[in-house]
Amino acid sequence: MLGEMKKGEKALIRNISGADRLVRRRLLDLGISEGTEICIKCILPFGGPLMLESCGQCVGIRRKEAFRIEVERV
């Protein structure tokens, strides 16, 4: 799961269907879909969001949503 990754780790997105509909739409609009490589840039403290980088852009995702996105570590 994306929510289990550590800062600096890279992974391929395998399944985003478990995420909220609006989160899926936002990720797809930004070009992040299944098969996209991402890198965890920052994990904010106290249950805050994850900052991930893909295709040269940074995106923040709530930790709750991150645990619904399946990834495969690279």
PDB file of N, CA and C in Angstrom:
ATOM      1  N   MET A   1       0.836  -1.188   0.000  1.00  0.00           N
ATOM      2  CA  MET A   1       0.000   0.000   0.000  1.00  0.00           C
ATOM      3  C   MET A   1       0.883   1.255   0.000  1.00  0.00           C
ATOM      4  N   LEU A   2       0.415   2.271  -0.635  1.00  0.00           N
ATOM      5  CA  LEU A   2       1.160   3.521  -0.722  1.00  0.00           C
ATOM      6  C   LEU A   2       1.387   4.125   0.659  1.00  0.00           C
ATOM      7  N   GLY A   3       0.437   3.988   1.559  1.00  0.00           N
ATOM      8  CA  GLY A   3       0.550   4.547   2.901  1.00  0.00           C
ATOM      9  C   GLY A   3       1.623   3.901   3.762  1.00  0.00           C
ATOM     10  N   GLU A   4       2.131   2.733   3.352  1.00  0.00           N
ATOM     11  CA  GLU A   4       3.148   2.017   4.123  1.00  0.00           C
ATOM     12  C   GLU A   4       4.562   2.359   3.685  1.00  0.00           C
ATOM     13  N   MET A   5       4.708   3.146   2.639  1.00  0.00           N
ATOM     14  CA  MET A   5       6.039   3.454   2.105  1.00  0.00           C
ATOM     15  C   MET A   5       6.757   4.507   2.943  1.00  0.00           C
ATOM     16  N   LYS A   6       8.081   4.514   2.828  1.00  0.00           N
ATOM     17  CA  LYS A   6       8.939   5.455   3.553  1.00  0.00           C
ATOM     18  C   LYS A   6       9.442   6.530   2.592  1.00  0.00           C
ATOM     19  N   LYS A   7       9.923   7.619   3.162  1.00  0.00           N
ATOM     20  CA  LYS A   7      10.460   8.728   2.376  1.00  0.00           C
ATOM     21  C   LYS A   7      11.618   8.239   1.503  1.00  0.00           C
ATOM     22  N   GLY A   8      11.598   8.643   0.233  1.00  0.00           N
ATOM     23  CA  GLY A   8      12.656   8.287  -0.701  1.00  0.00           C
ATOM     24  C   GLY A   8      12.419   7.009  -1.475  1.00  0.00           C
ATOM     25  N   GLU A   9      11.440   6.192  -1.074  1.00  0.00           N
ATOM     26  CA  GLU A   9      11.165   4.944  -1.780  1.00  0.00           C
ATOM     27  C   GLU A   9      10.440   5.222  -3.092  1.00  0.00           C
ATOM     28  N   LYS A  10      10.691   4.340  -4.070  1.00  0.00           N
ATOM     29  CA  LYS A  10      10.026   4.433  -5.372  1.00  0.00           C
ATOM     30  C   LYS A  10       9.133   3.221  -5.559  1.00  0.00           C
ATOM     31  N   ALA A  11       8.050   3.418  -6.311  1.00  0.00           N
ATOM     32  CA  ALA A  11       7.117   2.322  -6.550  1.00  0.00           C
ATOM     33  C   ALA A  11       6.342   2.571  -7.838  1.00  0.00           C
ATOM     34  N   LEU A  12       5.730   1.499  -8.328  1.00  0.00           N
ATOM     35  CA  LEU A  12       4.810   1.590  -9.460  1.00  0.00           C
ATOM     36  C   LEU A  12       3.394   1.476  -8.918  1.00  0.00           C
ATOM     37  N   ILE A  13       2.515   2.321  -9.395  1.00  0.00           N
ATOM     38  CA  ILE A  13       1.109   2.242  -8.980  1.00  0.00           C
ATOM     39  C   ILE A  13       0.497   1.017  -9.654  1.00  0.00           C
ATOM     40  N   ARG A  14      -0.134   0.173  -8.869  1.00  0.00           N
ATOM     41  CA  ARG A  14      -0.763  -1.042  -9.398  1.00  0.00           C
ATOM     42  C   ARG A  14      -2.285  -0.944  -9.469  1.00  0.00           C
ATOM     43  N   ASN A  15      -2.907  -0.293  -8.486  1.00  0.00           N
ATOM     44  CA  ASN A  15      -4.378  -0.238  -8.466  1.00  0.00           C
ATOM     45  C   ASN A  15      -4.825   0.995  -7.692  1.00  0.00           C
ATOM     46  N   ILE A  16      -5.600   1.857  -8.357  1.00  0.00           N
ATOM     47  CA  ILE A  16      -6.134   3.041  -7.671  1.00  0.00           C
ATOM     48  C   ILE A  16      -7.652   2.959  -7.497  1.00  0.00           C
ATOM     49  N   SER A  17      -8.240   1.815  -7.844  1.00  0.00           N
ATOM     50  CA  SER A  17      -9.698   1.702  -7.798  1.00  0.00           C
ATOM     51  C   SER A  17     -10.260   1.775  -6.374  1.00  0.00           C
ATOM     52  N   GLY A  18      -9.446   1.513  -5.356  1.00  0.00           N
ATOM     53  CA  GLY A  18      -9.919   1.577  -3.974  1.00  0.00           C
ATOM     54  C   GLY A  18     -10.025   2.993  -3.434  1.00  0.00           C
ATOM     55  N   ALA A  19      -9.385   3.949  -4.109  1.00  0.00           N
ATOM     56  CA  ALA A  19      -9.397   5.341  -3.654  1.00  0.00           C
ATOM     57  C   ALA A  19     -10.735   6.000  -3.973  1.00  0.00           C
ATOM     58  N   ASP A  20     -10.993   7.090  -3.299  1.00  0.00           N
ATOM     59  CA  ASP A  20     -12.204   7.873  -3.523  1.00  0.00           C
ATOM     60  C   ASP A  20     -12.286   8.313  -4.982  1.00  0.00           C
ATOM     61  N   ARG A  21     -13.491   8.440  -5.497  1.00  0.00           N
ATOM     62  CA  ARG A  21     -13.713   8.799  -6.896  1.00  0.00           C
ATOM     63  C   ARG A  21     -13.039  10.117  -7.272  1.00  0.00           C
ATOM     64  N   LEU A  22     -13.150  11.117  -6.410  1.00  0.00           N
ATOM     65  CA  LEU A  22     -12.545  12.417  -6.701  1.00  0.00           C
ATOM     66  C   LEU A  22     -11.018  12.359  -6.669  1.00  0.00           C
ATOM     67  N   VAL A  23     -10.466  11.553  -5.775  1.00  0.00           N
ATOM     68  CA  VAL A  23      -9.010  11.382  -5.710  1.00  0.00           C
ATOM     69  C   VAL A  23      -8.528  10.691  -6.972  1.00  0.00           C
ATOM     70  N   ARG A  24      -9.246   9.643  -7.402  1.00  0.00           N
ATOM     71  CA  ARG A  24      -8.883   8.947  -8.648  1.00  0.00           C
ATOM     72  C   ARG A  24      -8.893   9.913  -9.827  1.00  0.00           C
ATOM     73  N   ARG A  25      -9.940  10.731  -9.895  1.00  0.00           N
ATOM     74  CA  ARG A  25     -10.059  11.693 -10.997  1.00  0.00           C
ATOM     75  C   ARG A  25      -8.892  12.686 -10.991  1.00  0.00           C
ATOM     76  N   ARG A  26      -8.529  13.186  -9.812  1.00  0.00           N
ATOM     77  CA  ARG A  26      -7.426  14.142  -9.711  1.00  0.00           C
ATOM     78  C   ARG A  26      -6.113  13.504 -10.131  1.00  0.00           C
ATOM     79  N   LEU A  27      -5.866  12.266  -9.673  1.00  0.00           N
ATOM     80  CA  LEU A  27      -4.641  11.576 -10.055  1.00  0.00           C
ATOM     81  C   LEU A  27      -4.582  11.351 -11.562  1.00  0.00           C
ATOM     82  N   LEU A  28      -5.693  10.915 -12.136  1.00  0.00           N
ATOM     83  CA  LEU A  28      -5.726  10.688 -13.580  1.00  0.00           C
ATOM     84  C   LEU A  28      -5.535  11.988 -14.357  1.00  0.00           C
ATOM     85  N   ASP A  29      -6.113  13.076 -13.869  1.00  0.00           N
ATOM     86  CA  ASP A  29      -5.936  14.381 -14.522  1.00  0.00           C
ATOM     87  C   ASP A  29      -4.478  14.826 -14.505  1.00  0.00           C
ATOM     88  N   LEU A  30      -3.739  14.411 -13.479  1.00  0.00           N
ATOM     89  CA  LEU A  30      -2.330  14.770 -13.368  1.00  0.00           C
ATOM     90  C   LEU A  30      -1.419  13.758 -14.062  1.00  0.00           C
ATOM     91  N   GLY A  31      -2.003  12.761 -14.719  1.00  0.00           N
ATOM     92  CA  GLY A  31      -1.215  11.764 -15.443  1.00  0.00           C
ATOM     93  C   GLY A  31      -0.712  10.622 -14.587  1.00  0.00           C
ATOM     94  N   ILE A  32      -1.267  10.469 -13.394  1.00  0.00           N
ATOM     95  CA  ILE A  32      -0.858   9.389 -12.498  1.00  0.00           C
ATOM     96  C   ILE A  32      -1.919   8.296 -12.565  1.00  0.00           C
ATOM     97  N   SER A  33      -1.535   7.172 -13.178  1.00  0.00           N
ATOM     98  CA  SER A  33      -2.465   6.057 -13.320  1.00  0.00           C
ATOM     99  C   SER A  33      -1.716   4.760 -13.033  1.00  0.00           C
ATOM    100  N   GLU A  34      -2.366   3.625 -13.251  1.00  0.00           N
ATOM    101  CA  GLU A  34      -1.718   2.349 -13.024  1.00  0.00           C
ATOM    102  C   GLU A  34      -0.508   2.223 -13.948  1.00  0.00           C
ATOM    103  N   GLY A  35       0.623   1.790 -13.387  1.00  0.00           N
ATOM    104  CA  GLY A  35       1.850   1.651 -14.149  1.00  0.00           C
ATOM    105  C   GLY A  35       2.782   2.850 -14.042  1.00  0.00           C
ATOM    106  N   THR A  36       2.318   3.932 -13.428  1.00  0.00           N
ATOM    107  CA  THR A  36       3.133   5.138 -13.268  1.00  0.00           C
ATOM    108  C   THR A  36       4.110   4.954 -12.105  1.00  0.00           C
ATOM    109  N   GLU A  37       5.360   5.385 -12.306  1.00  0.00           N
ATOM    110  CA  GLU A  37       6.348   5.324 -11.228  1.00  0.00           C
ATOM    111  C   GLU A  37       6.240   6.583 -10.373  1.00  0.00           C
ATOM    112  N   ILE A  38       6.227   6.398  -9.065  1.00  0.00           N
ATOM    113  CA  ILE A  38       6.154   7.517  -8.130  1.00  0.00           C
ATOM    114  C   ILE A  38       7.286   7.403  -7.113  1.00  0.00           C
ATOM    115  N   CYS A  39       7.600   8.522  -6.480  1.00  0.00           N
ATOM    116  CA  CYS A  39       8.615   8.563  -5.435  1.00  0.00           C
ATOM    117  C   CYS A  39       8.042   9.347  -4.259  1.00  0.00           C
ATOM    118  N   ILE A  40       8.193   8.833  -3.048  1.00  0.00           N
ATOM    119  CA  ILE A  40       7.722   9.532  -1.860  1.00  0.00           C
ATOM    120  C   ILE A  40       8.730  10.618  -1.508  1.00  0.00           C
ATOM    121  N   LYS A  41       8.304  11.868  -1.560  1.00  0.00           N
ATOM    122  CA  LYS A  41       9.181  12.997  -1.277  1.00  0.00           C
ATOM    123  C   LYS A  41       9.158  13.398   0.191  1.00  0.00           C
ATOM    124  N   CYS A  42       7.988  13.333   0.816  1.00  0.00           N
ATOM    125  CA  CYS A  42       7.850  13.829   2.179  1.00  0.00           C
ATOM    126  C   CYS A  42       6.639  13.165   2.824  1.00  0.00           C
ATOM    127  N   ILE A  43       6.760  12.869   4.096  1.00  0.00           N
ATOM    128  CA  ILE A  43       5.625  12.358   4.876  1.00  0.00           C
ATOM    129  C   ILE A  43       5.445  13.317   6.041  1.00  0.00           C
ATOM    130  N   LEU A  44       4.353  14.031   6.040  1.00  0.00           N
ATOM    131  CA  LEU A  44       4.120  15.023   7.081  1.00  0.00           C
ATOM    132  C   LEU A  44       3.730  14.336   8.388  1.00  0.00           C
ATOM    133  N   PRO A  45       4.114  14.906   9.519  1.00  0.00           N
ATOM    134  CA  PRO A  45       3.884  14.264  10.817  1.00  0.00           C
ATOM    135  C   PRO A  45       2.419  14.299  11.262  1.00  0.00           C
ATOM    136  N   PHE A  46       2.140  13.569  12.329  1.00  0.00           N
ATOM    137  CA  PHE A  46       0.828  13.538  12.991  1.00  0.00           C
ATOM    138  C   PHE A  46      -0.295  13.094  12.060  1.00  0.00           C
ATOM    139  N   GLY A  47      -0.011  12.101  11.214  1.00  0.00           N
ATOM    140  CA  GLY A  47      -1.043  11.571  10.325  1.00  0.00           C
ATOM    141  C   GLY A  47      -1.352  12.474   9.157  1.00  0.00           C
ATOM    142  N   GLY A  48      -0.458  13.389   8.844  1.00  0.00           N
ATOM    143  CA  GLY A  48      -0.646  14.321   7.731  1.00  0.00           C
ATOM    144  C   GLY A  48      -0.485  13.633   6.387  1.00  0.00           C
ATOM    145  N   PRO A  49      -0.612  14.403   5.311  1.00  0.00           N
ATOM    146  CA  PRO A  49      -0.559  13.820   3.966  1.00  0.00           C
ATOM    147  C   PRO A  49       0.847  13.397   3.539  1.00  0.00           C
ATOM    148  N   LEU A  50       0.874  12.613   2.464  1.00  0.00           N
ATOM    149  CA  LEU A  50       2.116  12.210   1.816  1.00  0.00           C
ATOM    150  C   LEU A  50       2.325  13.118   0.611  1.00  0.00           C
ATOM    151  N   MET A  51       3.556  13.488   0.375  1.00  0.00           N
ATOM    152  CA  MET A  51       3.893  14.230  -0.843  1.00  0.00           C
ATOM    153  C   MET A  51       4.620  13.252  -1.753  1.00  0.00           C
ATOM    154  N   LEU A  52       4.071  13.043  -2.944  1.00  0.00           N
ATOM    155  CA  LEU A  52       4.729  12.148  -3.872  1.00  0.00           C
ATOM    156  C   LEU A  52       5.026  12.871  -5.172  1.00  0.00           C
ATOM    157  N   GLU A  53       6.050  12.397  -5.857  1.00  0.00           N
ATOM    158  CA  GLU A  53       6.462  13.007  -7.110  1.00  0.00           C
ATOM    159  C   GLU A  53       6.284  12.014  -8.239  1.00  0.00           C
ATOM    160  N   SER A  54       5.712  12.505  -9.335  1.00  0.00           N
ATOM    161  CA  SER A  54       5.550  11.701 -10.530  1.00  0.00           C
ATOM    162  C   SER A  54       5.588  12.636 -11.732  1.00  0.00           C
ATOM    163  N   CYS A  55       6.323  12.258 -12.739  1.00  0.00           N
ATOM    164  CA  CYS A  55       6.414  13.053 -13.973  1.00  0.00           C
ATOM    165  C   CYS A  55       6.859  14.485 -13.692  1.00  0.00           C
ATOM    166  N   GLY A  56       7.712  14.681 -12.691  1.00  0.00           N
ATOM    167  CA  GLY A  56       8.241  15.999 -12.391  1.00  0.00           C
ATOM    168  C   GLY A  56       7.325  16.912 -11.606  1.00  0.00           C
ATOM    169  N   GLN A  57       6.207  16.402 -11.122  1.00  0.00           N
ATOM    170  CA  GLN A  57       5.302  17.224 -10.324  1.00  0.00           C
ATOM    171  C   GLN A  57       5.026  16.560  -8.986  1.00  0.00           C
ATOM    172  N   CYS A  58       4.828  17.388  -7.969  1.00  0.00           N
ATOM    173  CA  CYS A  58       4.542  16.886  -6.625  1.00  0.00           C
ATOM    174  C   CYS A  58       3.045  16.952  -6.355  1.00  0.00           C
ATOM    175  N   VAL A  59       2.545  15.917  -5.691  1.00  0.00           N
ATOM    176  CA  VAL A  59       1.119  15.814  -5.384  1.00  0.00           C
ATOM    177  C   VAL A  59       0.981  15.407  -3.922  1.00  0.00           C
ATOM    178  N   GLY A  60       0.071  16.029  -3.207  1.00  0.00           N
ATOM    179  CA  GLY A  60      -0.227  15.652  -1.830  1.00  0.00           C
ATOM    180  C   GLY A  60      -1.446  14.756  -1.783  1.00  0.00           C
ATOM    181  N   ILE A  61      -1.358  13.679  -1.002  1.00  0.00           N
ATOM    182  CA  ILE A  61      -2.482  12.741  -0.852  1.00  0.00           C
ATOM    183  C   ILE A  61      -2.694  12.482   0.627  1.00  0.00           C
ATOM    184  N   ARG A  62      -3.945  12.530   1.060  1.00  0.00           N
ATOM    185  CA  ARG A  62      -4.255  12.202   2.451  1.00  0.00           C
ATOM    186  C   ARG A  62      -3.801  10.788   2.756  1.00  0.00           C
ATOM    187  N   ARG A  63      -3.340  10.584   3.959  1.00  0.00           N
ATOM    188  CA  ARG A  63      -2.838   9.268   4.346  1.00  0.00           C
ATOM    189  C   ARG A  63      -3.935   8.211   4.255  1.00  0.00           C
ATOM    190  N   LYS A  64      -5.164   8.589   4.590  1.00  0.00           N
ATOM    191  CA  LYS A  64      -6.300   7.660   4.511  1.00  0.00           C
ATOM    192  C   LYS A  64      -6.470   7.151   3.075  1.00  0.00           C
ATOM    193  N   GLU A  65      -6.329   8.042   2.110  1.00  0.00           N
ATOM    194  CA  GLU A  65      -6.451   7.649   0.705  1.00  0.00           C
ATOM    195  C   GLU A  65      -5.231   6.849   0.252  1.00  0.00           C
ATOM    196  N   ALA A  66      -4.061   7.181   0.784  1.00  0.00           N
ATOM    197  CA  ALA A  66      -2.835   6.478   0.399  1.00  0.00           C
ATOM    198  C   ALA A  66      -2.918   4.994   0.758  1.00  0.00           C
ATOM    199  N   PHE A  67      -3.583   4.669   1.855  1.00  0.00           N
ATOM    200  CA  PHE A  67      -3.720   3.270   2.243  1.00  0.00           C
ATOM    201  C   PHE A  67      -4.689   2.508   1.346  1.00  0.00           C
ATOM    202  N   ARG A  68      -5.391   3.194   0.458  1.00  0.00           N
ATOM    203  CA  ARG A  68      -6.319   2.536  -0.478  1.00  0.00           C
ATOM    204  C   ARG A  68      -5.706   2.349  -1.855  1.00  0.00           C
ATOM    205  N   ILE A  69      -4.467   2.802  -2.045  1.00  0.00           N
ATOM    206  CA  ILE A  69      -3.807   2.706  -3.347  1.00  0.00           C
ATOM    207  C   ILE A  69      -2.728   1.633  -3.263  1.00  0.00           C
ATOM    208  N   GLU A  70      -2.830   0.637  -4.149  1.00  0.00           N
ATOM    209  CA  GLU A  70      -1.884  -0.472  -4.149  1.00  0.00           C
ATOM    210  C   GLU A  70      -0.677  -0.112  -5.022  1.00  0.00           C
ATOM    211  N   VAL A  71       0.514  -0.417  -4.511  1.00  0.00           N
ATOM    212  CA  VAL A  71       1.756  -0.138  -5.242  1.00  0.00           C
ATOM    213  C   VAL A  71       2.667  -1.350  -5.191  1.00  0.00           C
ATOM    214  N   GLU A  72       3.642  -1.355  -6.088  1.00  0.00           N
ATOM    215  CA  GLU A  72       4.690  -2.372  -6.098  1.00  0.00           C
ATOM    216  C   GLU A  72       6.025  -1.644  -6.019  1.00  0.00           C
ATOM    217  N   ARG A  73       6.770  -1.921  -4.971  1.00  0.00           N
ATOM    218  CA  ARG A  73       8.054  -1.226  -4.770  1.00  0.00           C
ATOM    219  C   ARG A  73       9.041  -1.573  -5.892  1.00  0.00           C
ATOM    220  N   VAL A  74       9.826  -0.582  -6.277  1.00  0.00           N
ATOM    221  CA  VAL A  74      10.824  -0.768  -7.356  1.00  0.00           C
ATOM    222  C   VAL A  74      12.190  -0.965  -6.747  1.00  0.00           C
TER     223      VAL A  74
END
